[in-house]
PDB file of C-alpha atoms and ligand atoms in Angstrom:
ATOM      1  CA  UNK A  42       0.000   0.000   0.000  1.00  0.00           C
ATOM      2  CA  UNK A  43       1.437   3.359  -0.962  1.00  0.00           C
ATOM      3  CA  UNK A  44      -0.979   5.549   1.006  1.00  0.00           C
ATOM      4  CA  UNK A  45      -0.349   7.335   4.185  1.00  0.00           C
ATOM      5  CA  UNK A  46      -3.811   7.649   5.592  1.00  0.00           C
ATOM      6  CA  UNK A  47      -4.804  10.065   8.346  1.00  0.00           C
ATOM      7  CA  UNK A  48      -4.010   8.564  11.715  1.00  0.00           C
ATOM      8  CA  UNK A  49      -7.460   8.242  13.221  1.00  0.00           C
ATOM      9  CA  UNK A  50      -7.624   7.298  16.878  1.00  0.00           C
ATOM     10  CA  UNK A  51     -10.332   4.821  15.967  1.00  0.00           C
ATOM     11  CA  UNK A  52     -10.181   3.495  12.429  1.00  0.00           C
ATOM     12  CA  UNK A  53     -13.981   3.223  12.348  1.00  0.00           C
ATOM     13  CA  UNK A  54     -14.215   6.967  12.885  1.00  0.00           C
ATOM     14  CA  UNK A  55     -12.195   7.853   9.793  1.00  0.00           C
ATOM     15  CA  UNK A  56     -14.327   9.857   7.345  1.00  0.00           C
ATOM     16  CA  UNK A  57     -13.835   7.483   4.452  1.00  0.00           C
ATOM     17  CA  UNK A  58     -15.962   7.139   1.321  1.00  0.00           C
ATOM     18  CA  UNK A  59     -14.937   4.446  -1.134  1.00  0.00           C
ATOM     19  CA  UNK A  60     -17.542   4.794  -3.903  1.00  0.00           C
ATOM     20  CA  UNK A  61     -18.520   7.857  -5.938  1.00  0.00           C
ATOM     21  CA  UNK A  62     -18.766   9.187  -9.487  1.00  0.00           C
ATOM     22  CA  UNK A  63     -17.591  12.212 -11.463  1.00  0.00           C
ATOM     23  CA  UNK A  64     -18.297  13.541 -14.945  1.00  0.00           C
ATOM     24  CA  UNK A  65     -15.721  10.995 -16.174  1.00  0.00           C
ATOM     25  CA  UNK A  66     -18.699   8.585 -15.980  1.00  0.00           C
ATOM     26  CA  UNK A  67     -22.226   9.504 -14.901  1.00  0.00           C
ATOM     27  CA  UNK A  68     -21.630  11.907 -12.018  1.00  0.00           C
ATOM     28  CA  UNK A  69     -22.641  15.580 -12.145  1.00  0.00           C
ATOM     29  CA  UNK A  70     -19.460  17.113 -10.712  1.00  0.00           C
ATOM     30  CA  UNK A  71     -16.068  17.262 -12.402  1.00  0.00           C
ATOM     31  CA  UNK A  72     -13.339  15.406 -10.499  1.00  0.00           C
ATOM     32  CA  UNK A  73     -12.038  18.745  -9.147  1.00  0.00           C
ATOM     33  CA  UNK A  74     -15.539  19.850  -8.058  1.00  0.00           C
ATOM     34  CA  UNK A  75     -16.102  16.448  -6.441  1.00  0.00           C
ATOM     35  CA  UNK A  76     -12.930  16.810  -4.355  1.00  0.00           C
ATOM     36  CA  UNK A  77     -13.942  20.356  -3.361  1.00  0.00           C
ATOM     37  CA  UNK A  78     -17.292  18.930  -2.283  1.00  0.00           C
ATOM     38  CA  UNK A  79     -15.526  16.161  -0.314  1.00  0.00           C
ATOM     39  CA  UNK A  80     -13.260  18.683   1.402  1.00  0.00           C
ATOM     40  CA  UNK A  81     -16.239  20.819   2.423  1.00  0.00           C
ATOM     41  CA  UNK A  82     -17.779  17.738   4.050  1.00  0.00           C
ATOM     42  CA  UNK A  83     -14.663  16.715   5.960  1.00  0.00           C
ATOM     43  CA  UNK A  84     -13.974  13.572   3.923  1.00  0.00           C
ATOM     44  CA  UNK A  85     -10.440  12.365   4.704  1.00  0.00           C
ATOM     45  CA  UNK A  86     -10.145   9.406   2.331  1.00  0.00           C
ATOM     46  CA  UNK A  87     -12.024   9.218  -0.968  1.00  0.00           C
ATOM     47  CA  UNK A  88     -12.037   6.597  -3.723  1.00  0.00           C
ATOM     48  CA  UNK A  89     -13.226   7.886  -7.088  1.00  0.00           C
ATOM     49  CA  UNK A  90     -14.906   4.880  -8.718  1.00  0.00           C
ATOM     50  CA  UNK A  91     -16.225   5.932 -12.108  1.00  0.00           C
ATOM     51  CA  UNK A  92     -18.083   3.342 -14.174  1.00  0.00           C
ATOM     52  CA  UNK A  93     -15.641   1.493 -16.473  1.00  0.00           C
ATOM     53  CA  UNK A  94     -13.397   4.580 -16.584  1.00  0.00           C
ATOM     54  CA  UNK A  95     -10.284   5.895 -14.831  1.00  0.00           C
ATOM     55  CA  UNK A  96      -9.741   9.152 -16.721  1.00  0.00           C
ATOM     56  CA  UNK A  97     -10.939  11.332 -13.814  1.00  0.00           C
ATOM     57  CA  UNK A  98      -8.253  10.169 -11.402  1.00  0.00           C
ATOM     58  CA  UNK A  99      -5.434  12.565 -12.389  1.00  0.00           C
ATOM     59  CA  UNK A 100      -7.556  15.674 -11.897  1.00  0.00           C
ATOM     60  CA  UNK A 101      -9.026  14.209  -8.701  1.00  0.00           C
ATOM     61  CA  UNK A 102      -5.541  13.540  -7.308  1.00  0.00           C
ATOM     62  CA  UNK A 103      -4.374  17.088  -7.954  1.00  0.00           C
ATOM     63  CA  UNK A 104      -7.347  18.596  -6.106  1.00  0.00           C
ATOM     64  CA  UNK A 105      -7.160  15.987  -3.330  1.00  0.00           C
ATOM     65  CA  UNK A 106      -3.557  17.021  -2.650  1.00  0.00           C
ATOM     66  CA  UNK A 107      -4.588  20.677  -2.319  1.00  0.00           C
ATOM     67  CA  UNK A 108      -7.041  19.680   0.422  1.00  0.00           C
ATOM     68  CA  UNK A 109      -4.982  17.022   2.208  1.00  0.00           C
ATOM     69  CA  UNK A 110      -7.429  14.296   1.156  1.00  0.00           C
ATOM     70  CA  UNK A 111      -6.095  10.819   0.462  1.00  0.00           C
ATOM     71  CA  UNK A 112      -7.355   9.762  -2.956  1.00  0.00           C
ATOM     72  CA  UNK A 113      -7.692   6.045  -3.633  1.00  0.00           C
ATOM     73  CA  UNK A 114      -7.541   5.035  -7.298  1.00  0.00           C
ATOM     74  CA  UNK A 115     -10.830   3.302  -7.986  1.00  0.00           C
ATOM     75  CA  UNK A 116     -13.142   2.051 -10.698  1.00  0.00           C
ATOM     76  CA  UNK A 117     -16.605   0.408 -10.828  1.00  0.00           C
ATOM     77  CA  UNK A 118     -16.675  -2.338 -13.444  1.00  0.00           C
ATOM     78  CA  UNK A 119     -19.911  -3.498 -15.113  1.00  0.00           C
ATOM     79  CA  UNK A 120     -20.232  -7.289 -15.110  1.00  0.00           C
ATOM     80  CA  UNK A 121     -22.807  -9.769 -16.378  1.00  0.00           C
ATOM     81  CA  UNK A 122     -23.304 -12.700 -14.029  1.00  0.00           C
ATOM     82  CA  UNK A 123     -26.013 -15.294 -14.740  1.00  0.00           C
ATOM     83  CA  UNK A 124     -27.913 -12.792 -16.843  1.00  0.00           C
ATOM     84  CA  UNK A 125     -27.800 -10.022 -14.221  1.00  0.00           C
ATOM     85  CA  UNK A 126     -25.710  -6.877 -14.121  1.00  0.00           C
ATOM     86  CA  UNK A 127     -23.393  -6.837 -11.128  1.00  0.00           C
ATOM     87  CA  UNK A 128     -20.950  -4.042 -10.281  1.00  0.00           C
ATOM     88  CA  UNK A 129     -17.443  -4.742  -9.036  1.00  0.00           C
ATOM     89  CA  UNK A 130     -15.503  -1.899  -7.462  1.00  0.00           C
ATOM     90  CA  UNK A 131     -11.729  -1.981  -7.714  1.00  0.00           C
ATOM     91  CA  UNK A 132      -9.818  -0.110  -4.997  1.00  0.00           C
ATOM     92  CA  UNK A 133      -6.175   0.870  -5.139  1.00  0.00           C
ATOM     93  CA  UNK A 134      -5.852  -0.199  -8.755  1.00  0.00           C
ATOM     94  CA  UNK A 135      -3.064   0.869 -11.081  1.00  0.00           C
ATOM     95  CA  UNK A 136      -5.041   2.955 -13.622  1.00  0.00           C
ATOM     96  CA  UNK A 137      -2.307   2.498 -16.209  1.00  0.00           C
ATOM     97  CA  UNK A 138      -2.121  -1.272 -16.033  1.00  0.00           C
ATOM     98  CA  UNK A 139      -2.420  -2.396 -19.702  1.00  0.00           C
ATOM     99  CA  UNK A 140      -4.792  -5.307 -19.083  1.00  0.00           C
ATOM    100  CA  UNK A 141      -7.154  -3.125 -17.044  1.00  0.00           C
ATOM    101  CA  UNK A 142      -6.946  -0.245 -19.525  1.00  0.00           C
ATOM    102  CA  UNK A 143      -7.764  -2.570 -22.439  1.00  0.00           C
ATOM    103  CA  UNK A 144     -10.613  -4.278 -20.582  1.00  0.00           C
ATOM    104  CA  UNK A 145     -12.237  -0.979 -19.588  1.00  0.00           C
ATOM    105  CA  UNK A 146     -11.913   0.330 -23.138  1.00  0.00           C
ATOM    106  CA  UNK A 147     -13.756  -2.698 -24.489  1.00  0.00           C
ATOM    107  CA  UNK A 148     -16.608  -2.154 -21.999  1.00  0.00           C
ATOM    108  CA  UNK A 149     -16.848   1.513 -22.992  1.00  0.00           C
ATOM    109  CA  UNK A 150     -17.000   0.565 -26.693  1.00  0.00           C
ATOM    110  CA  UNK A 151     -19.865  -1.792 -25.821  1.00  0.00           C
ATOM    111  CA  UNK A 152     -21.649   1.064 -24.041  1.00  0.00           C
ATOM    112  CA  UNK A 153     -21.738   3.102 -27.242  1.00  0.00           C
ATOM    113  CA  UNK A 154     -23.338   0.189 -29.111  1.00  0.00           C
ATOM    114  CA  UNK A 155     -25.864  -0.235 -26.285  1.00  0.00           C
ATOM    115  CA  UNK A 156     -26.629   3.504 -26.318  1.00  0.00           C
ATOM    116  CA  UNK A 157     -27.572   3.242 -30.020  1.00  0.00           C
ATOM    117  CA  UNK A 158     -29.868   0.313 -29.102  1.00  0.00           C
ATOM    118  CA  UNK A 159     -31.454   2.274 -26.236  1.00  0.00           C
ATOM    119  CA  UNK A 160     -32.073   5.220 -28.575  1.00  0.00           C
ATOM    120  CA  UNK A 161     -33.631   2.870 -31.170  1.00  0.00           C
ATOM    121  CA  UNK A 162     -35.968   1.504 -28.474  1.00  0.00           C
ATOM    122  CA  UNK A 163     -36.957   5.025 -27.412  1.00  0.00           C
ATOM    123  CA  UNK A 164     -37.539   5.949 -31.068  1.00  0.00           C
ATOM    124  CA  UNK A 165     -40.158   3.166 -31.207  1.00  0.00           C
ATOM    125  CA  UNK A 166     -42.009   4.952 -28.399  1.00  0.00           C
ATOM    126  CA  UNK A 167     -41.858   8.259 -30.222  1.00  0.00           C
ATOM    127  CA  UNK A 168     -39.004   9.680 -28.178  1.00  0.00           C
ATOM    128  CA  UNK A 169     -36.511  10.965 -30.704  1.00  0.00           C
ATOM    129  CA  UNK A 170     -33.039  12.438 -30.535  1.00  0.00           C
ATOM    130  CA  UNK A 171     -32.109  10.636 -27.314  1.00  0.00           C
ATOM    131  CA  UNK A 172     -28.690   9.429 -28.486  1.00  0.00           C
ATOM    132  CA  UNK A 173     -27.623  12.983 -29.253  1.00  0.00           C
ATOM    133  CA  UNK A 174     -29.300  14.226 -26.067  1.00  0.00           C
ATOM    134  CA  UNK A 175     -27.552  11.622 -23.921  1.00  0.00           C
ATOM    135  CA  UNK A 176     -24.201  12.401 -25.576  1.00  0.00           C
ATOM    136  CA  UNK A 177     -24.698  16.091 -24.777  1.00  0.00           C
ATOM    137  CA  UNK A 178     -25.171  15.320 -21.097  1.00  0.00           C
ATOM    138  CA  UNK A 179     -22.227  12.889 -21.215  1.00  0.00           C
ATOM    139  CA  UNK A 180     -19.896  15.749 -22.093  1.00  0.00           C
ATOM    140  CA  UNK A 181     -17.419  14.477 -24.625  1.00  0.00           C
ATOM    141  CA  UNK A 182     -19.482  11.303 -24.808  1.00  0.00           C
ATOM    142  CA  UNK A 183     -16.648   8.863 -24.332  1.00  0.00           C
ATOM    143  CA  UNK A 184     -18.604   7.042 -21.644  1.00  0.00           C
ATOM    144  CA  UNK A 185     -22.315   6.863 -22.100  1.00  0.00           C
ATOM    145  CA  UNK A 186     -24.736   5.269 -19.692  1.00  0.00           C
ATOM    146  CA  UNK A 187     -28.374   5.105 -18.730  1.00  0.00           C
ATOM    147  CA  UNK A 188     -27.991   8.067 -16.368  1.00  0.00           C
ATOM    148  CA  UNK A 189     -27.254  10.280 -19.386  1.00  0.00           C
ATOM    149  CA  UNK A 190     -30.446   9.051 -21.069  1.00  0.00           C
ATOM    150  CA  UNK A 191     -32.282   9.568 -17.767  1.00  0.00           C
ATOM    151  CA  UNK A 192     -31.189  13.207 -17.578  1.00  0.00           C
ATOM    152  CA  UNK A 193     -32.235  13.742 -21.194  1.00  0.00           C
ATOM    153  CA  UNK A 194     -35.691  12.269 -20.440  1.00  0.00           C
ATOM    154  CA  UNK A 195     -36.081  14.577 -17.405  1.00  0.00           C
ATOM    155  CA  UNK A 196     -34.977  17.577 -19.492  1.00  0.00           C
ATOM    156  CA  UNK A 197     -37.601  16.659 -22.122  1.00  0.00           C
ATOM    157  CA  UNK A 198     -40.332  16.427 -19.470  1.00  0.00           C
ATOM    158  CA  UNK A 199     -40.917  12.648 -19.575  1.00  0.00           C
ATOM    159  CA  UNK A 200     -40.263  12.296 -15.823  1.00  0.00           C
ATOM    160  CA  UNK A 201     -39.823  14.609 -12.838  1.00  0.00           C
ATOM    161  CA  UNK A 202     -36.408  13.274 -11.816  1.00  0.00           C
ATOM    162  CA  UNK A 203     -33.972  10.482 -12.650  1.00  0.00           C
ATOM    163  CA  UNK A 204     -35.411   8.161  -9.993  1.00  0.00           C
ATOM    164  CA  UNK A 205     -38.791   8.400 -11.721  1.00  0.00           C
ATOM    165  CA  UNK A 206     -37.132   7.691 -15.068  1.00  0.00           C
ATOM    166  CA  UNK A 207     -35.814   4.381 -13.746  1.00  0.00           C
ATOM    167  CA  UNK A 208     -39.344   3.393 -12.685  1.00  0.00           C
ATOM    168  CA  UNK A 209     -40.848   3.994 -16.123  1.00  0.00           C
ATOM    169  CA  UNK A 210     -38.030   3.810 -18.687  1.00  0.00           C
ATOM    170  CA  UNK A 211     -34.678   2.165 -19.415  1.00  0.00           C
ATOM    171  CA  UNK A 212     -35.371  -0.974 -17.360  1.00  0.00           C
ATOM    172  CA  UNK A 213     -36.585  -4.416 -18.427  1.00  0.00           C
ATOM    173  CA  UNK A 214     -40.155  -4.338 -19.710  1.00  0.00           C
ATOM    174  CA  UNK A 215     -40.188  -0.532 -20.141  1.00  0.00           C
ATOM    175  CA  UNK A 216     -39.468   1.770 -23.077  1.00  0.00           C
ATOM    176  CA  UNK A 217     -35.789   2.296 -23.778  1.00  0.00           C
ATOM    177  CA  UNK A 218     -34.555  -1.015 -22.428  1.00  0.00           C
ATOM    178  CA  UNK A 219     -31.706  -2.654 -24.308  1.00  0.00           C
ATOM    179  CA  UNK A 220     -30.213  -5.890 -22.975  1.00  0.00           C
ATOM    180  CA  UNK A 221     -26.442  -5.868 -22.835  1.00  0.00           C
ATOM    181  CA  UNK A 222     -23.578  -8.218 -22.111  1.00  0.00           C
ATOM    182  CA  UNK A 223     -20.835  -6.754 -19.899  1.00  0.00           C
ATOM    183  CA  UNK A 224     -17.494  -8.225 -18.750  1.00  0.00           C
ATOM    184  CA  UNK A 225     -17.380 -11.557 -16.932  1.00  0.00           C
ATOM    185  CA  UNK A 226     -16.922 -11.667 -13.149  1.00  0.00           C
ATOM    186  CA  UNK A 227     -13.592 -13.447 -13.616  1.00  0.00           C
ATOM    187  CA  UNK A 228     -12.328 -10.804 -16.032  1.00  0.00           C
ATOM    188  CA  UNK A 229     -13.280  -7.903 -13.753  1.00  0.00           C
ATOM    189  CA  UNK A 230     -11.760  -9.436 -10.610  1.00  0.00           C
ATOM    190  CA  UNK A 231      -8.676 -10.492 -12.599  1.00  0.00           C
ATOM    191  CA  UNK A 232      -8.093  -7.024 -14.094  1.00  0.00           C
ATOM    192  CA  UNK A 233      -8.408  -5.429 -10.648  1.00  0.00           C
ATOM    193  CA  UNK A 234      -6.127  -7.921  -8.919  1.00  0.00           C
ATOM    194  CA  UNK A 235      -3.512  -7.985 -11.664  1.00  0.00           C
ATOM    195  CA  UNK A 236      -3.285  -4.209 -11.470  1.00  0.00           C
ATOM    196  CA  UNK A 237      -2.564  -4.476  -7.729  1.00  0.00           C
ATOM    197  CA  UNK A 238      -6.072  -3.617  -6.541  1.00  0.00           C
ATOM    198  CA  UNK A 239      -8.643  -5.115  -4.237  1.00  0.00           C
ATOM    199  CA  UNK A 240     -12.017  -6.246  -5.663  1.00  0.00           C
ATOM    200  CA  UNK A 241     -15.254  -5.338  -3.862  1.00  0.00           C
ATOM    201  CA  UNK A 242     -18.835  -6.368  -4.731  1.00  0.00           C
ATOM    202  CA  UNK A 243     -20.750  -3.082  -5.014  1.00  0.00           C
ATOM    203  CA  UNK A 244     -24.184  -2.724  -3.343  1.00  0.00           C
ATOM    204  CA  UNK A 245     -24.855  -6.494  -3.044  1.00  0.00           C
ATOM    205  CA  UNK A 246     -28.334  -5.882  -1.642  1.00  0.00           C
ATOM    206  CA  UNK A 247     -29.481  -4.375  -4.926  1.00  0.00           C
ATOM    207  CA  UNK A 248     -29.312  -7.513  -7.047  1.00  0.00           C
ATOM    208  CA  UNK A 249     -32.432  -9.533  -7.634  1.00  0.00           C
ATOM    209  CA  UNK A 250     -30.988 -12.876  -6.550  1.00  0.00           C
ATOM    210  CA  UNK A 251     -32.404 -15.740  -4.531  1.00  0.00           C
ATOM    211  CA  UNK A 252     -30.609 -16.658  -1.291  1.00  0.00           C
ATOM    212  CA  UNK A 253     -28.794 -19.495  -2.983  1.00  0.00           C
ATOM    213  CA  UNK A 254     -27.853 -17.406  -6.026  1.00  0.00           C
ATOM    214  CA  UNK A 255     -26.455 -14.711  -3.726  1.00  0.00           C
ATOM    215  CA  UNK A 256     -24.440 -17.335  -1.881  1.00  0.00           C
ATOM    216  CA  UNK A 257     -23.114 -18.633  -5.223  1.00  0.00           C
ATOM    217  CA  UNK A 258     -22.121 -15.101  -6.243  1.00  0.00           C
ATOM    218  CA  UNK A 259     -20.295 -14.445  -2.965  1.00  0.00           C
ATOM    219  CA  UNK A 260     -18.487 -17.798  -3.060  1.00  0.00           C
ATOM    220  CA  UNK A 261     -17.560 -17.542  -6.752  1.00  0.00           C
ATOM    221  CA  UNK A 262     -16.296 -13.992  -6.176  1.00  0.00           C
ATOM    222  CA  UNK A 263     -14.182 -15.140  -3.218  1.00  0.00           C
ATOM    223  CA  UNK A 264     -12.803 -18.108  -5.170  1.00  0.00           C
ATOM    224  CA  UNK A 265     -11.790 -15.742  -7.985  1.00  0.00           C
ATOM    225  CA  UNK A 266      -9.815 -13.647  -5.495  1.00  0.00           C
ATOM    226  CA  UNK A 267     -12.435 -11.031  -4.593  1.00  0.00           C
ATOM    227  CA  UNK A 268     -11.798  -9.674  -1.121  1.00  0.00           C
ATOM    228  CA  UNK A 269     -14.601  -7.413   0.042  1.00  0.00           C
ATOM    229  CA  UNK A 270     -18.266  -6.452  -0.154  1.00  0.00           C
ATOM    230  CA  UNK A 271     -19.932  -3.095   0.320  1.00  0.00           C
ATOM    231  CA  UNK A 272     -21.755  -3.254   3.635  1.00  0.00           C
ATOM    232  CA  UNK A 273     -22.709   0.420   3.943  1.00  0.00           C
ATOM    233  CA  UNK A 274     -23.873   2.005   0.664  1.00  0.00           C
ATOM    234  CA  UNK A 275     -26.588   4.371  -0.480  1.00  0.00           C
ATOM    235  CA  UNK A 276     -28.398   1.333  -1.926  1.00  0.00           C
ATOM    236  CA  UNK A 277     -28.792  -0.504   1.408  1.00  0.00           C
ATOM    237  CA  UNK A 278     -31.367  -0.135   4.136  1.00  0.00           C
ATOM    238  CA  UNK A 279     -29.930  -0.329   7.684  1.00  0.00           C
ATOM    239  CA  UNK A 280     -31.213  -3.930   7.808  1.00  0.00           C
ATOM    240  CA  UNK A 281     -29.341  -4.796   4.615  1.00  0.00           C
ATOM    241  CA  UNK A 282     -26.153  -3.294   6.034  1.00  0.00           C
ATOM    242  CA  UNK A 283     -26.465  -5.582   9.059  1.00  0.00           C
ATOM    243  CA  UNK A 284     -27.234  -8.569   6.827  1.00  0.00           C
ATOM    244  CA  UNK A 285     -24.177  -7.966   4.655  1.00  0.00           C
ATOM    245  CA  UNK A 286     -22.031  -7.272   7.709  1.00  0.00           C
ATOM    246  CA  UNK A 287     -22.937 -10.789   8.848  1.00  0.00           C
ATOM    247  CA  UNK A 288     -22.206 -12.231   5.378  1.00  0.00           C
ATOM    248  CA  UNK A 289     -18.799 -10.533   5.346  1.00  0.00           C
ATOM    249  CA  UNK A 290     -17.887 -11.925   8.756  1.00  0.00           C
ATOM    250  CA  UNK A 291     -19.152 -15.417   7.953  1.00  0.00           C
ATOM    251  CA  UNK A 292     -17.275 -15.627   4.653  1.00  0.00           C
ATOM    252  CA  UNK A 293     -14.102 -13.868   5.752  1.00  0.00           C
ATOM    253  CA  UNK A 294     -14.680 -10.989   3.335  1.00  0.00           C
ATOM    254  CA  UNK A 295     -13.668  -7.425   4.189  1.00  0.00           C
ATOM    255  CA  UNK A 296     -16.303  -4.696   4.533  1.00  0.00           C
ATOM    256  CA  UNK A 297     -16.460  -1.485   2.505  1.00  0.00           C
ATOM    257  CA  UNK A 298     -18.312   1.798   2.937  1.00  0.00           C
ATOM    258  CA  UNK A 299     -19.267   4.117   0.084  1.00  0.00           C
ATOM    259  CA  UNK A 300     -21.963   6.669  -0.665  1.00  0.00           C
ATOM    260  CA  UNK A 301     -22.286   5.983  -4.435  1.00  0.00           C
ATOM    261  CA  UNK A 302     -22.656   9.761  -4.707  1.00  0.00           C
ATOM    262  CA  UNK A 303     -23.471  10.978  -8.254  1.00  0.00           C
ATOM    263  CA  UNK A 304     -24.187  14.630  -7.532  1.00  0.00           C
ATOM    264  CA  UNK A 305     -26.233  16.985  -5.341  1.00  0.00           C
ATOM    265  CA  UNK A 306     -29.875  15.904  -5.340  1.00  0.00           C
ATOM    266  CA  UNK A 307     -29.250  12.672  -7.234  1.00  0.00           C
ATOM    267  CA  UNK A 308     -28.019  10.378  -4.488  1.00  0.00           C
ATOM    268  CA  UNK A 309     -29.296   8.964  -1.241  1.00  0.00           C
ATOM    269  CA  UNK A 310     -26.157   9.884   0.743  1.00  0.00           C
ATOM    270  CA  UNK A 311     -23.958  12.932   0.407  1.00  0.00           C
ATOM    271  CA  UNK A 312     -20.203  12.286   0.178  1.00  0.00           C
ATOM    272  CA  UNK A 313     -18.915  10.768   3.405  1.00  0.00           C
ATOM    273  CA  UNK A 314     -22.308  11.184   5.135  1.00  0.00           C
ATOM    274  CA  UNK A 315     -23.239   7.525   5.657  1.00  0.00           C
ATOM    275  CA  UNK A 316     -23.474   5.375   8.796  1.00  0.00           C
ATOM    276  CA  UNK A 317     -20.308   3.751  10.123  1.00  0.00           C
ATOM    277  CA  UNK A 318     -19.652   0.075   9.412  1.00  0.00           C
ATOM    278  CA  UNK A 319     -21.440  -2.159  11.912  1.00  0.00           C
ATOM    279  CA  UNK A 320     -19.110  -3.325  14.676  1.00  0.00           C
ATOM    280  CA  UNK A 321     -17.431  -6.659  14.087  1.00  0.00           C
ATOM    281  CA  UNK A 322     -16.661  -5.948  10.422  1.00  0.00           C
ATOM    282  CA  UNK A 323     -13.064  -5.854   9.220  1.00  0.00           C
ATOM    283  CA  UNK A 324     -12.841  -2.687   7.104  1.00  0.00           C
ATOM    284  CA  UNK A 325     -11.408  -3.066   3.612  1.00  0.00           C
ATOM    285  CA  UNK A 326      -8.924  -0.349   4.646  1.00  0.00           C
ATOM    286  CA  UNK A 327      -7.800  -2.215   7.807  1.00  0.00           C
ATOM    287  CA  UNK A 328      -4.249  -2.736   6.542  1.00  0.00           C
ATOM    288  CA  UNK A 329      -3.828   0.580   4.741  1.00  0.00           C
ATOM    289  CA  UNK A 330      -0.906   2.370   6.298  1.00  0.00           C
ATOM    290  CA  UNK A 331      -1.691   4.795   9.082  1.00  0.00           C
ATOM    291  CA  UNK A 332      -5.292   3.788   9.775  1.00  0.00           C
ATOM    292  CA  UNK A 333      -4.892   1.202  12.526  1.00  0.00           C
TER     293      UNK A 333
HETATM  294  P1  LIG T1031     -25.578   1.823 -16.715  1.00  0.00           P
HETATM  295  O1  LIG T1031     -24.277   1.391 -16.090  1.00  0.00           O
HETATM  296  O2  LIG T1031     -25.370   2.660 -17.943  1.00  0.00           O
HETATM  297  O3  LIG T1031     -26.536   0.689 -16.951  1.00  0.00           O
HETATM  298  O4  LIG T1031     -26.280   2.810 -15.695  1.00  0.00           O
HETATM  299  C1  LIG T1031     -26.431   2.450 -14.353  1.00  0.00           C
HETATM  300  C2  LIG T1031     -26.550   3.734 -13.562  1.00  0.00           C
HETATM  301  O5  LIG T1031     -27.862   4.231 -13.669  1.00  0.00           O
HETATM  302  C3  LIG T1031     -26.300   3.541 -12.085  1.00  0.00           C
HETATM  303  O6  LIG T1031     -24.941   3.594 -11.773  1.00  0.00           O
HETATM  304  C4  LIG T1031     -27.022   4.727 -11.527  1.00  0.00           C
HETATM  305  O7  LIG T1031     -26.216   5.875 -11.694  1.00  0.00           O
HETATM  306  C5  LIG T1031     -28.206   4.843 -12.440  1.00  0.00           C
HETATM  307  N1  LIG T1031     -29.405   4.151 -11.907  1.00  0.00           N
HETATM  308  C6  LIG T1031     -29.788   2.895 -12.123  1.00  0.00           C
HETATM  309  N2  LIG T1031     -30.955   2.615 -11.485  1.00  0.00           N
HETATM  310  C7  LIG T1031     -31.289   3.752 -10.846  1.00  0.00           C
HETATM  311  C8  LIG T1031     -32.373   4.148 -10.010  1.00  0.00           C
HETATM  312  N3  LIG T1031     -33.361   3.297  -9.708  1.00  0.00           N
HETATM  313  N4  LIG T1031     -32.390   5.410  -9.532  1.00  0.00           N
HETATM  314  C9  LIG T1031     -31.413   6.277  -9.845  1.00  0.00           C
HETATM  315  N5  LIG T1031     -30.372   5.964 -10.631  1.00  0.00           N
HETATM  316  C10 LIG T1031     -30.307   4.729 -11.117  1.00  0.00           C
HETATM  317 MN1  LIG T1032     -24.014   5.529 -11.973  1.00  0.00          MN
HETATM  318 MN1  LIG T1033     -23.265   0.538  -9.164  1.00  0.00          MN
HETATM  319 MN1  LIG T1034     -21.682   3.539  -8.452  1.00  0.00          MN
END
């Protein structure tokens, strides 16, 4: 580990947020604005985890240094597992590792194809110009996702906010849904590990899996070398956090904590403003220098 983390008297009290997004993927704030926002909220350690993209990390690191924030190099990789989309966060990755860089590029290329398919589906429902509209909200358009379509649909008056969009559009059975095949679980965990990072299952409570399917996912992930699960995240109820705290302890997986912040007004938790990990969890940052 190369970091020198703030020396907290109690490592559970460290203001640490290991999941958030910038304009490099589908967040609303530029990496610099995001770090300003983190500094204003007293965040001490932040992982920027853009979807399938690491291009925001350089700018984030420069602003983090100005504020004395420890920036962890992160990414959130889109995976297809048994027909479901699962997100794997990589922490402390090497963003220049060739295998990771190539893998992420192939996912981003796939996103552009999917975006054309989403726009074609919306066209069928009489909603036109969404590809161009989504690209506009995606900035330079090198990473395009459903959030960019969601913002376009809000702008056009089809829904009052992005949460409402995801109830009526862009999901299975609704207008603007396009099935897509992402990376495999083994690829994502392998890219993260081979680049020196630690793999974390993002928001495990969000997947529509039976008990036995969830167990299979956790065990397969662990067998592949995955090390942690998000226990506290904007996607979990307090009950789910306790449930996944128990899963982490039972399976010897580390526990992570991240807001999944996308921007003011778009996320359940503000940066760094989530509950602490339940006691008994081993934090994913337990062996990062300076935290114990
Ligand atoms: P994609 O990776 O392009 O399929 O887009 C997934 C992203 O859409 C997530 O990371 C969220 O930013 C957003 N999203 C998905 N479902 C919802 C929801 N129910 N409410 C708000 N945002 C959502
Ligand atoms: Mn997102
Ligand atoms: Mn996610
Ligand atoms: Mn996320």
